[in-house]
Amino acid sequence: MIQALAVKAHTYLILADGGVPQPSRNAPPKLTDKVNTVLGLLAWVGTAAGVAGVLITGAMMAVSMRRGEGSEHMGRLGMVLGGCVLVATAGPVVQFVFT
């Protein structure tokens, strides 16, 4: 109990001093390889979903133009393209923050 209090006091002293703790990277390589594989797969799935969304929205726009209906699909196209930008920038942003 006293040791735990001493560790907490030391942590607060460091933070009060203005020192920033520098955590070390000591994750097992097998775990990091698996996490990188899963994140890579998710990135590819997100990219494929974005391409499919643009294609589907384009097809819906073509069908509505053929029928003579209004152009309410521009909002959908904006949302799909916004999602594509989000998926495309997620990886570099996370890499920038955590490295």
mmCIF file with all atom_site columns, C-alpha atoms in Angstrom:
data_model
loop_
_atom_site.group_PDB
_atom_site.id
_atom_site.type_symbol
_atom_site.label_atom_id
_atom_site.label_alt_id
_atom_site.label_comp_id
_atom_site.label_asym_id
_atom_site.label_entity_id
_atom_site.label_seq_id
_atom_site.pdbx_PDB_ins_code
_atom_site.Cartn_x
_atom_site.Cartn_y
_atom_site.Cartn_z
_atom_site.occupancy
_atom_site.B_iso_or_equiv
_atom_site.pdbx_formal_charge
_atom_site.auth_seq_id
_atom_site.auth_comp_id
_atom_site.auth_asym_id
_atom_site.auth_atom_id
_atom_site.pdbx_PDB_model_num
ATOM 1  C CA . MET A 1 1  ? 0.000   0.000   0.000   1.00 0.00 ? 1  MET A CA 1
ATOM 2  C CA . ILE A 1 2  ? 2.767   2.413   0.908   1.00 0.00 ? 2  ILE A CA 1
ATOM 3  C CA . GLN A 1 3  ? 4.663   1.479   -2.243  1.00 0.00 ? 3  GLN A CA 1
ATOM 4  C CA . ALA A 1 4  ? 1.597   2.182   -4.387  1.00 0.00 ? 4  ALA A CA 1
ATOM 5  C CA . LEU A 1 5  ? 1.204   5.584   -2.748  1.00 0.00 ? 5  LEU A CA 1
ATOM 6  C CA . ALA A 1 6  ? 4.890   6.309   -3.347  1.00 0.00 ? 6  ALA A CA 1
ATOM 7  C CA . VAL A 1 7  ? 4.529   5.425   -7.035  1.00 0.00 ? 7  VAL A CA 1
ATOM 8  C CA . LYS A 1 8  ? 1.485   7.712   -7.352  1.00 0.00 ? 8  LYS A CA 1
ATOM 9  C CA . ALA A 1 9  ? 3.278   10.524  -5.545  1.00 0.00 ? 9  ALA A CA 1
ATOM 10 C CA . HIS A 1 10 ? 6.286   10.098  -7.834  1.00 0.00 ? 10 HIS A CA 1
ATOM 11 C CA . THR A 1 11 ? 3.993   10.212  -10.901 1.00 0.00 ? 11 THR A CA 1
ATOM 12 C CA . TYR A 1 12 ? 2.301   13.391  -9.699  1.00 0.00 ? 12 TYR A CA 1
ATOM 13 C CA . LEU A 1 13 ? 5.674   14.916  -8.889  1.00 0.00 ? 13 LEU A CA 1
ATOM 14 C CA . ILE A 1 14 ? 6.889   14.243  -12.426 1.00 0.00 ? 14 ILE A CA 1
ATOM 15 C CA . LEU A 1 15 ? 3.735   15.728  -13.922 1.00 0.00 ? 15 LEU A CA 1
ATOM 16 C CA . ALA A 1 16 ? 3.886   18.734  -11.604 1.00 0.00 ? 16 ALA A CA 1
ATOM 17 C CA . ASP A 1 17 ? 7.545   19.228  -12.526 1.00 0.00 ? 17 ASP A CA 1
ATOM 18 C CA . GLY A 1 18 ? 6.581   19.633  -16.166 1.00 0.00 ? 18 GLY A CA 1
ATOM 19 C CA . GLY A 1 19 ? 8.277   16.418  -17.215 1.00 0.00 ? 19 GLY A CA 1
ATOM 20 C CA . VAL A 1 20 ? 6.397   14.360  -19.757 1.00 0.00 ? 20 VAL A CA 1
ATOM 21 C CA . PRO A 1 21 ? 6.453   10.593  -19.243 1.00 0.00 ? 21 PRO A CA 1
ATOM 22 C CA . GLN A 1 22 ? 7.843   8.754   -22.274 1.00 0.00 ? 22 GLN A CA 1
ATOM 23 C CA . PRO A 1 23 ? 6.246   5.316   -22.527 1.00 0.00 ? 23 PRO A CA 1
ATOM 24 C CA . SER A 1 24 ? 8.302   2.608   -24.152 1.00 0.00 ? 24 SER A CA 1
ATOM 25 C CA . ARG A 1 25 ? 7.102   0.357   -26.942 1.00 0.00 ? 25 ARG A CA 1
ATOM 26 C CA . ASN A 1 26 ? 7.394   -3.173  -25.678 1.00 0.00 ? 26 ASN A CA 1
ATOM 27 C CA . ALA A 1 27 ? 4.536   -4.983  -27.421 1.00 0.00 ? 27 ALA A CA 1
ATOM 28 C CA . PRO A 1 28 ? 5.371   -8.485  -28.623 1.00 0.00 ? 28 PRO A CA 1
ATOM 29 C CA . PRO A 1 29 ? 6.208   -8.606  -32.343 1.00 0.00 ? 29 PRO A CA 1
ATOM 30 C CA . LYS A 1 30 ? 3.638   -11.365 -32.984 1.00 0.00 ? 30 LYS A CA 1
ATOM 31 C CA . LEU A 1 31 ? 0.882   -9.144  -31.611 1.00 0.00 ? 31 LEU A CA 1
ATOM 32 C CA . THR A 1 32 ? 1.926   -6.094  -33.602 1.00 0.00 ? 32 THR A CA 1
ATOM 33 C CA . ASP A 1 33 ? 2.080   -8.184  -36.791 1.00 0.00 ? 33 ASP A CA 1
ATOM 34 C CA . LYS A 1 34 ? -1.462  -9.440  -36.204 1.00 0.00 ? 34 LYS A CA 1
ATOM 35 C CA . VAL A 1 35 ? -2.776  -5.950  -35.431 1.00 0.00 ? 35 VAL A CA 1
ATOM 36 C CA . ASN A 1 36 ? -1.096  -4.576  -38.559 1.00 0.00 ? 36 ASN A CA 1
ATOM 37 C CA . THR A 1 37 ? -2.642  -7.365  -40.640 1.00 0.00 ? 37 THR A CA 1
ATOM 38 C CA . VAL A 1 38 ? -6.137  -6.641  -39.301 1.00 0.00 ? 38 VAL A CA 1
ATOM 39 C CA . LEU A 1 39 ? -5.730  -2.884  -39.828 1.00 0.00 ? 39 LEU A CA 1
ATOM 40 C CA . GLY A 1 40 ? -4.478  -3.478  -43.377 1.00 0.00 ? 40 GLY A CA 1
ATOM 41 C CA . LEU A 1 41 ? -7.488  -5.654  -44.150 1.00 0.00 ? 41 LEU A CA 1
ATOM 42 C CA . LEU A 1 42 ? -9.848  -3.050  -42.714 1.00 0.00 ? 42 LEU A CA 1
ATOM 43 C CA . ALA A 1 43 ? -8.204  -0.367  -44.840 1.00 0.00 ? 43 ALA A CA 1
ATOM 44 C CA . TRP A 1 44 ? -8.724  -2.445  -47.990 1.00 0.00 ? 44 TRP A CA 1
ATOM 45 C CA . VAL A 1 45 ? -12.338 -3.188  -47.056 1.00 0.00 ? 45 VAL A CA 1
ATOM 46 C CA . GLY A 1 46 ? -12.974 0.516   -46.427 1.00 0.00 ? 46 GLY A CA 1
ATOM 47 C CA . THR A 1 47 ? -11.448 1.423   -49.776 1.00 0.00 ? 47 THR A CA 1
ATOM 48 C CA . ALA A 1 48 ? -13.513 -1.227  -51.565 1.00 0.00 ? 48 ALA A CA 1
ATOM 49 C CA . ALA A 1 49 ? -16.671 0.010   -49.825 1.00 0.00 ? 49 ALA A CA 1
ATOM 50 C CA . GLY A 1 50 ? -15.882 3.574   -50.919 1.00 0.00 ? 50 GLY A CA 1
ATOM 51 C CA . VAL A 1 51 ? -15.393 2.533   -54.541 1.00 0.00 ? 51 VAL A CA 1
ATOM 52 C CA . ALA A 1 52 ? -18.591 0.485   -54.442 1.00 0.00 ? 52 ALA A CA 1
ATOM 53 C CA . GLY A 1 53 ? -20.451 3.436   -52.916 1.00 0.00 ? 53 GLY A CA 1
ATOM 54 C CA . VAL A 1 54 ? -19.292 5.790   -55.666 1.00 0.00 ? 54 VAL A CA 1
ATOM 55 C CA . LEU A 1 55 ? -20.254 3.252   -58.352 1.00 0.00 ? 55 LEU A CA 1
ATOM 56 C CA . ILE A 1 56 ? -23.684 2.624   -56.831 1.00 0.00 ? 56 ILE A CA 1
ATOM 57 C CA . THR A 1 57 ? -24.354 6.332   -56.412 1.00 0.00 ? 57 THR A CA 1
ATOM 58 C CA . GLY A 1 58 ? -23.295 6.953   -60.008 1.00 0.00 ? 58 GLY A CA 1
ATOM 59 C CA . ALA A 1 59 ? -25.599 4.201   -61.234 1.00 0.00 ? 59 ALA A CA 1
ATOM 60 C CA . MET A 1 60 ? -28.497 5.633   -59.219 1.00 0.00 ? 60 MET A CA 1
ATOM 61 C CA . MET A 1 61 ? -27.799 9.082   -60.668 1.00 0.00 ? 61 MET A CA 1
ATOM 62 C CA . ALA A 1 62 ? -27.794 7.666   -64.206 1.00 0.00 ? 62 ALA A CA 1
ATOM 63 C CA . VAL A 1 63 ? -31.096 5.856   -63.643 1.00 0.00 ? 63 VAL A CA 1
ATOM 64 C CA . SER A 1 64 ? -32.721 8.964   -62.146 1.00 0.00 ? 64 SER A CA 1
ATOM 65 C CA . MET A 1 65 ? -31.511 11.104  -65.060 1.00 0.00 ? 65 MET A CA 1
ATOM 66 C CA . ARG A 1 66 ? -32.955 8.560   -67.470 1.00 0.00 ? 66 ARG A CA 1
ATOM 67 C CA . ARG A 1 67 ? -36.312 8.712   -65.672 1.00 0.00 ? 67 ARG A CA 1
ATOM 68 C CA . GLY A 1 68 ? -36.249 12.498  -65.573 1.00 0.00 ? 68 GLY A CA 1
ATOM 69 C CA . GLU A 1 69 ? -36.240 12.705  -61.785 1.00 0.00 ? 69 GLU A CA 1
ATOM 70 C CA . GLY A 1 70 ? -34.475 15.372  -59.758 1.00 0.00 ? 70 GLY A CA 1
ATOM 71 C CA . SER A 1 71 ? -30.856 15.291  -58.708 1.00 0.00 ? 71 SER A CA 1
ATOM 72 C CA . GLU A 1 72 ? -31.087 14.485  -55.010 1.00 0.00 ? 72 GLU A CA 1
ATOM 73 C CA . HIS A 1 73 ? -28.192 12.064  -55.324 1.00 0.00 ? 73 HIS A CA 1
ATOM 74 C CA . MET A 1 74 ? -25.562 14.795  -55.080 1.00 0.00 ? 74 MET A CA 1
ATOM 75 C CA . GLY A 1 75 ? -25.976 14.760  -51.301 1.00 0.00 ? 75 GLY A CA 1
ATOM 76 C CA . ARG A 1 76 ? -25.389 11.011  -51.277 1.00 0.00 ? 76 ARG A CA 1
ATOM 77 C CA . LEU A 1 77 ? -22.344 11.409  -53.491 1.00 0.00 ? 77 LEU A CA 1
ATOM 78 C CA . GLY A 1 78 ? -20.982 14.024  -51.086 1.00 0.00 ? 78 GLY A CA 1
ATOM 79 C CA . MET A 1 79 ? -21.447 11.686  -48.132 1.00 0.00 ? 79 MET A CA 1
ATOM 80 C CA . VAL A 1 80 ? -19.802 8.801   -49.980 1.00 0.00 ? 80 VAL A CA 1
ATOM 81 C CA . LEU A 1 81 ? -16.845 10.956  -51.008 1.00 0.00 ? 81 LEU A CA 1
ATOM 82 C CA . GLY A 1 82 ? -16.578 12.291  -47.444 1.00 0.00 ? 82 GLY A CA 1
ATOM 83 C CA . GLY A 1 83 ? -16.428 8.699   -46.198 1.00 0.00 ? 83 GLY A CA 1
ATOM 84 C CA . CYS A 1 84 ? -13.722 7.926   -48.762 1.00 0.00 ? 84 CYS A CA 1
ATOM 85 C CA . VAL A 1 85 ? -11.667 10.867  -47.530 1.00 0.00 ? 85 VAL A CA 1
ATOM 86 C CA . LEU A 1 86 ? -12.143 9.715   -43.930 1.00 0.00 ? 86 LEU A CA 1
ATOM 87 C CA . VAL A 1 87 ? -11.002 6.172   -44.741 1.00 0.00 ? 87 VAL A CA 1
ATOM 88 C CA . ALA A 1 88 ? -8.055  7.432   -46.782 1.00 0.00 ? 88 ALA A CA 1
ATOM 89 C CA . THR A 1 89 ? -6.806  9.768   -44.048 1.00 0.00 ? 89 THR A CA 1
ATOM 90 C CA . ALA A 1 90 ? -7.435  7.521   -41.037 1.00 0.00 ? 90 ALA A CA 1
ATOM 91 C CA . GLY A 1 91 ? -4.271  5.457   -41.453 1.00 0.00 ? 91 GLY A CA 1
ATOM 92 C CA . PRO A 1 92 ? -1.816  8.351   -41.859 1.00 0.00 ? 92 PRO A CA 1
ATOM 93 C CA . VAL A 1 93 ? -3.417  10.298  -38.993 1.00 0.00 ? 93 VAL A CA 1
ATOM 94 C CA . VAL A 1 94 ? -3.185  7.334   -36.618 1.00 0.00 ? 94 VAL A CA 1
ATOM 95 C CA . GLN A 1 95 ? 0.392   6.674   -37.703 1.00 0.00 ? 95 GLN A CA 1
ATOM 96 C CA . PHE A 1 96 ? 1.292   10.334  -37.119 1.00 0.00 ? 96 PHE A CA 1
ATOM 97 C CA . VAL A 1 97 ? -0.289  10.392  -33.664 1.00 0.00 ? 97 VAL A CA 1
ATOM 98 C CA . PHE A 1 98 ? 1.171   7.127   -32.383 1.00 0.00 ? 98 PHE A CA 1
ATOM 99 C CA . THR A 1 99 ? 4.699   7.339   -33.790 1.00 0.00 ? 99 THR A CA 1
#
